[in-house]
Short mmCIF file of N, CA and C in Angstrom, two decimals:
data_model
loop_
_atom_site.label_atom_id
_atom_site.label_comp_id
_atom_site.label_asym_id
_atom_site.label_seq_id
_atom_site.Cartn_x
_atom_site.Cartn_y
_atom_site.Cartn_z
N MET A 1 25.72 -6.38 -20.65
CA MET A 1 25.76 -5.82 -19.31
C MET A 1 26.13 -6.91 -18.30
N PHE A 2 25.58 -8.10 -18.45
CA PHE A 2 25.89 -9.20 -17.54
C PHE A 2 26.58 -10.30 -18.33
N VAL A 3 27.57 -10.90 -17.72
CA VAL A 3 28.32 -11.95 -18.41
C VAL A 3 28.29 -13.23 -17.59
N ASN A 4 28.48 -14.35 -18.31
CA ASN A 4 28.55 -15.64 -17.64
C ASN A 4 30.00 -15.92 -17.21
N ARG A 5 30.26 -17.09 -16.67
CA ARG A 5 31.61 -17.35 -16.15
C ARG A 5 32.66 -17.46 -17.25
N GLN A 6 32.24 -17.63 -18.50
CA GLN A 6 33.19 -17.63 -19.62
C GLN A 6 33.45 -16.22 -20.15
N GLY A 7 32.74 -15.24 -19.60
CA GLY A 7 32.90 -13.86 -20.05
C GLY A 7 32.01 -13.50 -21.22
N ASN A 8 31.14 -14.42 -21.62
CA ASN A 8 30.20 -14.17 -22.72
C ASN A 8 28.91 -13.56 -22.19
N LYS A 9 28.11 -13.05 -23.11
CA LYS A 9 26.82 -12.47 -22.76
C LYS A 9 25.97 -13.50 -22.01
N LEU A 10 25.37 -13.08 -20.90
CA LEU A 10 24.49 -13.95 -20.13
C LEU A 10 23.19 -14.15 -20.90
N THR A 11 22.87 -15.38 -21.21
CA THR A 11 21.67 -15.68 -21.99
C THR A 11 20.46 -15.81 -21.07
N ARG A 12 19.30 -15.91 -21.67
CA ARG A 12 18.08 -16.10 -20.87
C ARG A 12 18.13 -17.43 -20.13
N PHE A 13 18.81 -18.41 -20.70
CA PHE A 13 18.94 -19.70 -20.02
C PHE A 13 19.86 -19.58 -18.80
N GLY A 14 20.88 -18.75 -18.94
CA GLY A 14 21.77 -18.49 -17.81
C GLY A 14 21.05 -17.76 -16.70
N VAL A 15 20.21 -16.80 -17.07
CA VAL A 15 19.42 -16.07 -16.07
C VAL A 15 18.48 -17.04 -15.36
N ARG A 16 17.82 -17.90 -16.13
CA ARG A 16 16.91 -18.89 -15.55
C ARG A 16 17.65 -19.79 -14.57
N TYR A 17 18.84 -20.25 -14.96
CA TYR A 17 19.64 -21.13 -14.10
C TYR A 17 20.01 -20.42 -12.79
N LEU A 18 20.53 -19.20 -12.91
CA LEU A 18 20.94 -18.46 -11.71
C LEU A 18 19.75 -18.15 -10.80
N LEU A 19 18.64 -17.76 -11.41
CA LEU A 19 17.45 -17.45 -10.63
C LEU A 19 16.96 -18.69 -9.88
N LYS A 20 16.90 -19.82 -10.58
CA LYS A 20 16.46 -21.06 -9.95
C LYS A 20 17.41 -21.47 -8.82
N LYS A 21 18.69 -21.33 -9.05
CA LYS A 21 19.70 -21.67 -8.05
C LYS A 21 19.55 -20.83 -6.79
N HIS A 22 19.42 -19.52 -6.96
CA HIS A 22 19.35 -18.62 -5.80
C HIS A 22 17.98 -18.65 -5.12
N ILE A 23 16.93 -18.89 -5.87
CA ILE A 23 15.61 -19.03 -5.24
C ILE A 23 15.59 -20.31 -4.40
N GLY A 24 16.21 -21.37 -4.91
CA GLY A 24 16.29 -22.61 -4.14
C GLY A 24 17.02 -22.40 -2.83
N ALA A 25 18.14 -21.69 -2.88
CA ALA A 25 18.90 -21.41 -1.65
C ALA A 25 18.10 -20.52 -0.71
N GLY A 26 17.42 -19.53 -1.26
CA GLY A 26 16.61 -18.64 -0.42
C GLY A 26 15.42 -19.36 0.19
N ALA A 27 14.83 -20.28 -0.56
CA ALA A 27 13.65 -21.01 -0.07
C ALA A 27 14.01 -21.91 1.11
N ARG A 28 15.23 -22.40 1.12
CA ARG A 28 15.65 -23.22 2.27
C ARG A 28 15.77 -22.37 3.52
N ALA A 29 16.13 -21.11 3.36
CA ALA A 29 16.28 -20.21 4.51
C ALA A 29 14.97 -19.53 4.88
N THR A 30 14.10 -19.29 3.90
CA THR A 30 12.84 -18.57 4.12
C THR A 30 11.71 -19.40 3.54
N ARG A 31 10.95 -20.03 4.40
CA ARG A 31 9.93 -20.98 3.96
C ARG A 31 8.85 -20.35 3.08
N THR A 32 8.52 -19.07 3.30
CA THR A 32 7.48 -18.45 2.49
C THR A 32 7.90 -18.32 1.03
N LEU A 33 9.17 -18.32 0.77
CA LEU A 33 9.66 -18.23 -0.61
C LEU A 33 9.33 -19.50 -1.40
N GLN A 34 9.15 -20.61 -0.69
CA GLN A 34 8.81 -21.86 -1.36
C GLN A 34 7.47 -21.78 -2.06
N GLU A 35 6.57 -20.95 -1.54
CA GLU A 35 5.22 -20.84 -2.08
C GLU A 35 5.12 -19.83 -3.22
N LYS A 36 6.17 -19.05 -3.43
CA LYS A 36 6.15 -18.01 -4.45
C LYS A 36 6.50 -18.58 -5.82
N ARG A 37 5.92 -17.98 -6.84
CA ARG A 37 6.25 -18.35 -8.22
C ARG A 37 7.05 -17.19 -8.81
N ILE A 38 8.35 -17.33 -8.81
CA ILE A 38 9.23 -16.27 -9.29
C ILE A 38 9.89 -16.75 -10.57
N HIS A 39 9.86 -15.90 -11.58
CA HIS A 39 10.47 -16.26 -12.86
C HIS A 39 11.21 -15.04 -13.41
N ARG A 40 11.82 -15.20 -14.56
CA ARG A 40 12.62 -14.12 -15.13
C ARG A 40 11.82 -12.84 -15.32
N HIS A 41 10.59 -12.98 -15.74
CA HIS A 41 9.78 -11.79 -15.98
C HIS A 41 9.50 -11.04 -14.67
N SER A 42 9.50 -11.75 -13.55
CA SER A 42 9.31 -11.10 -12.25
C SER A 42 10.40 -10.05 -12.02
N LEU A 43 11.61 -10.36 -12.44
CA LEU A 43 12.72 -9.41 -12.29
C LEU A 43 12.49 -8.16 -13.13
N ARG A 44 12.04 -8.35 -14.37
CA ARG A 44 11.76 -7.21 -15.25
C ARG A 44 10.64 -6.34 -14.66
N HIS A 45 9.57 -6.99 -14.22
CA HIS A 45 8.43 -6.26 -13.68
C HIS A 45 8.84 -5.48 -12.43
N THR A 46 9.56 -6.13 -11.52
CA THR A 46 9.99 -5.49 -10.29
C THR A 46 10.89 -4.30 -10.58
N THR A 47 11.82 -4.49 -11.52
CA THR A 47 12.71 -3.39 -11.90
C THR A 47 11.92 -2.21 -12.44
N ALA A 48 10.96 -2.48 -13.30
CA ALA A 48 10.15 -1.40 -13.87
C ALA A 48 9.38 -0.64 -12.79
N ILE A 49 8.81 -1.37 -11.85
CA ILE A 49 8.05 -0.72 -10.77
C ILE A 49 8.97 0.15 -9.92
N PHE A 50 10.15 -0.35 -9.57
CA PHE A 50 11.08 0.44 -8.76
C PHE A 50 11.58 1.67 -9.53
N LEU A 51 11.80 1.54 -10.83
CA LEU A 51 12.20 2.69 -11.63
C LEU A 51 11.09 3.74 -11.67
N LEU A 52 9.84 3.29 -11.80
CA LEU A 52 8.71 4.22 -11.79
C LEU A 52 8.62 4.95 -10.46
N LYS A 53 8.76 4.20 -9.37
CA LYS A 53 8.68 4.82 -8.04
C LYS A 53 9.83 5.79 -7.80
N ALA A 54 10.96 5.53 -8.44
CA ALA A 54 12.12 6.42 -8.29
C ALA A 54 12.00 7.66 -9.15
N GLY A 55 10.97 7.71 -10.00
CA GLY A 55 10.73 8.90 -10.79
C GLY A 55 11.20 8.83 -12.23
N ALA A 56 11.66 7.67 -12.68
CA ALA A 56 12.08 7.53 -14.08
C ALA A 56 10.85 7.64 -14.98
N ASP A 57 11.03 8.25 -16.14
CA ASP A 57 9.89 8.43 -17.04
C ASP A 57 9.65 7.15 -17.85
N PHE A 58 8.46 7.04 -18.41
CA PHE A 58 8.05 5.84 -19.15
C PHE A 58 8.95 5.56 -20.34
N ALA A 59 9.36 6.61 -21.05
CA ALA A 59 10.18 6.42 -22.24
C ALA A 59 11.52 5.78 -21.89
N THR A 60 12.14 6.23 -20.81
CA THR A 60 13.42 5.66 -20.38
C THR A 60 13.25 4.20 -19.98
N ILE A 61 12.22 3.92 -19.20
CA ILE A 61 11.98 2.54 -18.77
C ILE A 61 11.68 1.66 -19.97
N SER A 62 10.90 2.17 -20.90
CA SER A 62 10.56 1.40 -22.09
C SER A 62 11.80 1.02 -22.89
N GLN A 63 12.70 1.97 -23.06
CA GLN A 63 13.94 1.69 -23.78
C GLN A 63 14.82 0.72 -23.00
N TRP A 64 14.91 0.90 -21.71
CA TRP A 64 15.76 0.05 -20.87
C TRP A 64 15.29 -1.40 -20.90
N LEU A 65 13.96 -1.58 -20.89
CA LEU A 65 13.41 -2.94 -20.91
C LEU A 65 13.30 -3.52 -22.32
N GLY A 66 13.52 -2.67 -23.32
CA GLY A 66 13.46 -3.15 -24.70
C GLY A 66 12.05 -3.32 -25.22
N HIS A 67 11.10 -2.57 -24.67
CA HIS A 67 9.73 -2.64 -25.16
C HIS A 67 9.61 -1.96 -26.52
N SER A 68 8.83 -2.55 -27.38
CA SER A 68 8.63 -1.97 -28.70
C SER A 68 7.63 -0.83 -28.67
N SER A 69 6.81 -0.76 -27.63
CA SER A 69 5.78 0.26 -27.53
C SER A 69 5.76 0.84 -26.12
N LEU A 70 5.50 2.12 -26.03
CA LEU A 70 5.37 2.78 -24.73
C LEU A 70 4.16 2.24 -23.97
N ASN A 71 3.13 1.80 -24.69
CA ASN A 71 1.93 1.25 -24.05
C ASN A 71 2.25 0.01 -23.21
N THR A 72 3.22 -0.76 -23.65
CA THR A 72 3.62 -1.95 -22.89
C THR A 72 4.16 -1.53 -21.53
N THR A 73 4.94 -0.47 -21.51
CA THR A 73 5.53 0.00 -20.26
C THR A 73 4.47 0.61 -19.35
N ILE A 74 3.51 1.27 -19.92
CA ILE A 74 2.46 1.93 -19.12
C ILE A 74 1.66 0.91 -18.33
N THR A 75 1.58 -0.32 -18.79
CA THR A 75 0.83 -1.35 -18.04
C THR A 75 1.43 -1.57 -16.66
N TYR A 76 2.71 -1.32 -16.48
CA TYR A 76 3.33 -1.46 -15.15
C TYR A 76 2.74 -0.46 -14.17
N ALA A 77 2.43 0.71 -14.63
CA ALA A 77 1.85 1.73 -13.74
C ALA A 77 0.45 1.33 -13.30
N ARG A 78 -0.28 0.66 -14.17
CA ARG A 78 -1.63 0.21 -13.81
C ARG A 78 -1.58 -0.83 -12.70
N ALA A 79 -0.51 -1.57 -12.62
CA ALA A 79 -0.43 -2.69 -11.69
C ALA A 79 -0.01 -2.25 -10.28
N ASP A 80 0.50 -1.06 -10.11
CA ASP A 80 1.07 -0.69 -8.82
C ASP A 80 0.12 0.20 -8.01
N ILE A 81 -0.35 -0.32 -6.91
CA ILE A 81 -1.30 0.40 -6.06
C ILE A 81 -0.65 1.61 -5.38
N ASP A 82 0.64 1.53 -5.09
CA ASP A 82 1.33 2.66 -4.46
C ASP A 82 1.35 3.88 -5.38
N LEU A 83 1.58 3.65 -6.67
CA LEU A 83 1.56 4.77 -7.61
C LEU A 83 0.18 5.39 -7.70
N LYS A 84 -0.86 4.56 -7.64
CA LYS A 84 -2.23 5.07 -7.67
C LYS A 84 -2.51 5.91 -6.43
N ARG A 85 -2.05 5.42 -5.29
CA ARG A 85 -2.26 6.15 -4.04
C ARG A 85 -1.54 7.50 -4.08
N GLN A 86 -0.32 7.53 -4.60
CA GLN A 86 0.44 8.78 -4.70
C GLN A 86 -0.28 9.79 -5.59
N ALA A 87 -0.82 9.31 -6.70
CA ALA A 87 -1.55 10.20 -7.60
C ALA A 87 -2.78 10.78 -6.91
N LEU A 88 -3.52 9.94 -6.19
CA LEU A 88 -4.71 10.43 -5.49
C LEU A 88 -4.34 11.38 -4.35
N MET A 89 -3.22 11.12 -3.69
CA MET A 89 -2.78 12.00 -2.60
C MET A 89 -2.48 13.41 -3.11
N GLN A 90 -2.01 13.52 -4.34
CA GLN A 90 -1.72 14.84 -4.90
C GLN A 90 -3.00 15.61 -5.17
N VAL A 91 -4.07 14.89 -5.52
CA VAL A 91 -5.33 15.56 -5.85
C VAL A 91 -6.21 15.74 -4.62
N PHE A 92 -6.28 14.72 -3.77
CA PHE A 92 -7.16 14.73 -2.59
C PHE A 92 -6.38 14.43 -1.32
N PRO A 93 -5.45 15.29 -0.90
CA PRO A 93 -4.62 14.97 0.26
C PRO A 93 -5.42 14.84 1.56
N GLU A 94 -6.50 15.60 1.69
CA GLU A 94 -7.27 15.55 2.94
C GLU A 94 -8.08 14.27 3.08
N ILE A 95 -8.46 13.66 1.97
CA ILE A 95 -9.27 12.45 2.00
C ILE A 95 -8.41 11.23 2.33
N LEU A 96 -7.24 11.15 1.72
CA LEU A 96 -6.41 9.96 1.87
C LEU A 96 -5.35 10.08 2.95
N ALA A 97 -5.28 11.21 3.61
CA ALA A 97 -4.26 11.38 4.65
C ALA A 97 -4.53 10.40 5.79
N PRO A 98 -3.49 9.80 6.34
CA PRO A 98 -3.69 8.87 7.46
C PRO A 98 -4.21 9.64 8.67
N PRO A 99 -5.06 9.01 9.48
CA PRO A 99 -5.59 9.70 10.65
C PRO A 99 -4.48 9.97 11.66
N ARG A 100 -4.62 11.09 12.36
CA ARG A 100 -3.65 11.41 13.41
C ARG A 100 -3.89 10.49 14.59
N ALA A 101 -2.84 10.13 15.27
CA ALA A 101 -2.94 9.22 16.41
C ALA A 101 -3.84 9.83 17.48
N GLY A 102 -4.78 9.05 17.97
CA GLY A 102 -5.68 9.49 19.03
C GLY A 102 -6.77 10.43 18.58
N HIS A 103 -6.88 10.69 17.29
CA HIS A 103 -7.89 11.62 16.79
C HIS A 103 -8.87 10.88 15.88
N VAL A 104 -10.13 10.95 16.24
CA VAL A 104 -11.16 10.35 15.40
C VAL A 104 -11.97 11.47 14.79
N SER A 105 -12.07 11.45 13.48
CA SER A 105 -12.80 12.51 12.79
C SER A 105 -14.29 12.40 13.07
N SER A 106 -14.92 13.54 13.32
CA SER A 106 -16.36 13.53 13.57
C SER A 106 -17.15 13.48 12.27
N THR A 107 -16.50 13.83 11.18
CA THR A 107 -17.19 13.77 9.89
C THR A 107 -16.95 12.41 9.26
N THR A 108 -18.02 11.80 8.85
CA THR A 108 -17.88 10.51 8.18
C THR A 108 -17.87 10.74 6.68
N ILE A 109 -16.97 10.08 6.01
CA ILE A 109 -16.83 10.22 4.57
C ILE A 109 -17.49 9.03 3.91
N ASN A 110 -18.45 9.29 3.04
CA ASN A 110 -19.08 8.22 2.29
C ASN A 110 -18.19 7.94 1.08
N ILE A 111 -17.47 6.84 1.14
CA ILE A 111 -16.48 6.53 0.11
C ILE A 111 -17.12 6.33 -1.27
N VAL A 112 -18.33 5.81 -1.31
CA VAL A 112 -19.01 5.60 -2.60
C VAL A 112 -19.30 6.94 -3.25
N ASP A 113 -19.81 7.90 -2.48
CA ASP A 113 -20.08 9.23 -3.03
C ASP A 113 -18.79 9.90 -3.48
N TRP A 114 -17.73 9.75 -2.69
CA TRP A 114 -16.45 10.34 -3.04
C TRP A 114 -15.93 9.75 -4.35
N LEU A 115 -16.04 8.44 -4.53
CA LEU A 115 -15.58 7.81 -5.75
C LEU A 115 -16.41 8.23 -6.96
N LYS A 116 -17.71 8.43 -6.76
CA LYS A 116 -18.57 8.88 -7.86
C LYS A 116 -18.16 10.27 -8.32
N ARG A 117 -17.64 11.11 -7.43
CA ARG A 117 -17.21 12.46 -7.80
C ARG A 117 -15.94 12.44 -8.64
N LEU A 118 -15.19 11.34 -8.56
CA LEU A 118 -13.96 11.26 -9.37
C LEU A 118 -14.37 11.17 -10.79
#
């Protein structure tokens, strides 16, 4: 899918080189990038999360990433708080809905009791 400047398959060493090169350039422009630890696996993880958010199924993502087991791919879903929030919003939309501007609810929700009911 990706080739190097000789037209051959891009190796993991080539990916590492390009990533290091572009992160270095980005870190000079954006100081917060200097503090980040970004590696090749970060690209795989980020891609998997974006595919999940776009609605791709686990089997497709698993094949695309070359995982030997579907369980490996499912770990990406555990790591993403946005996916968890979306799942809870489908079940409890009134609890997790953002408050309306200028409106304070008179009913207080005990979050511990609510979590125990899950």
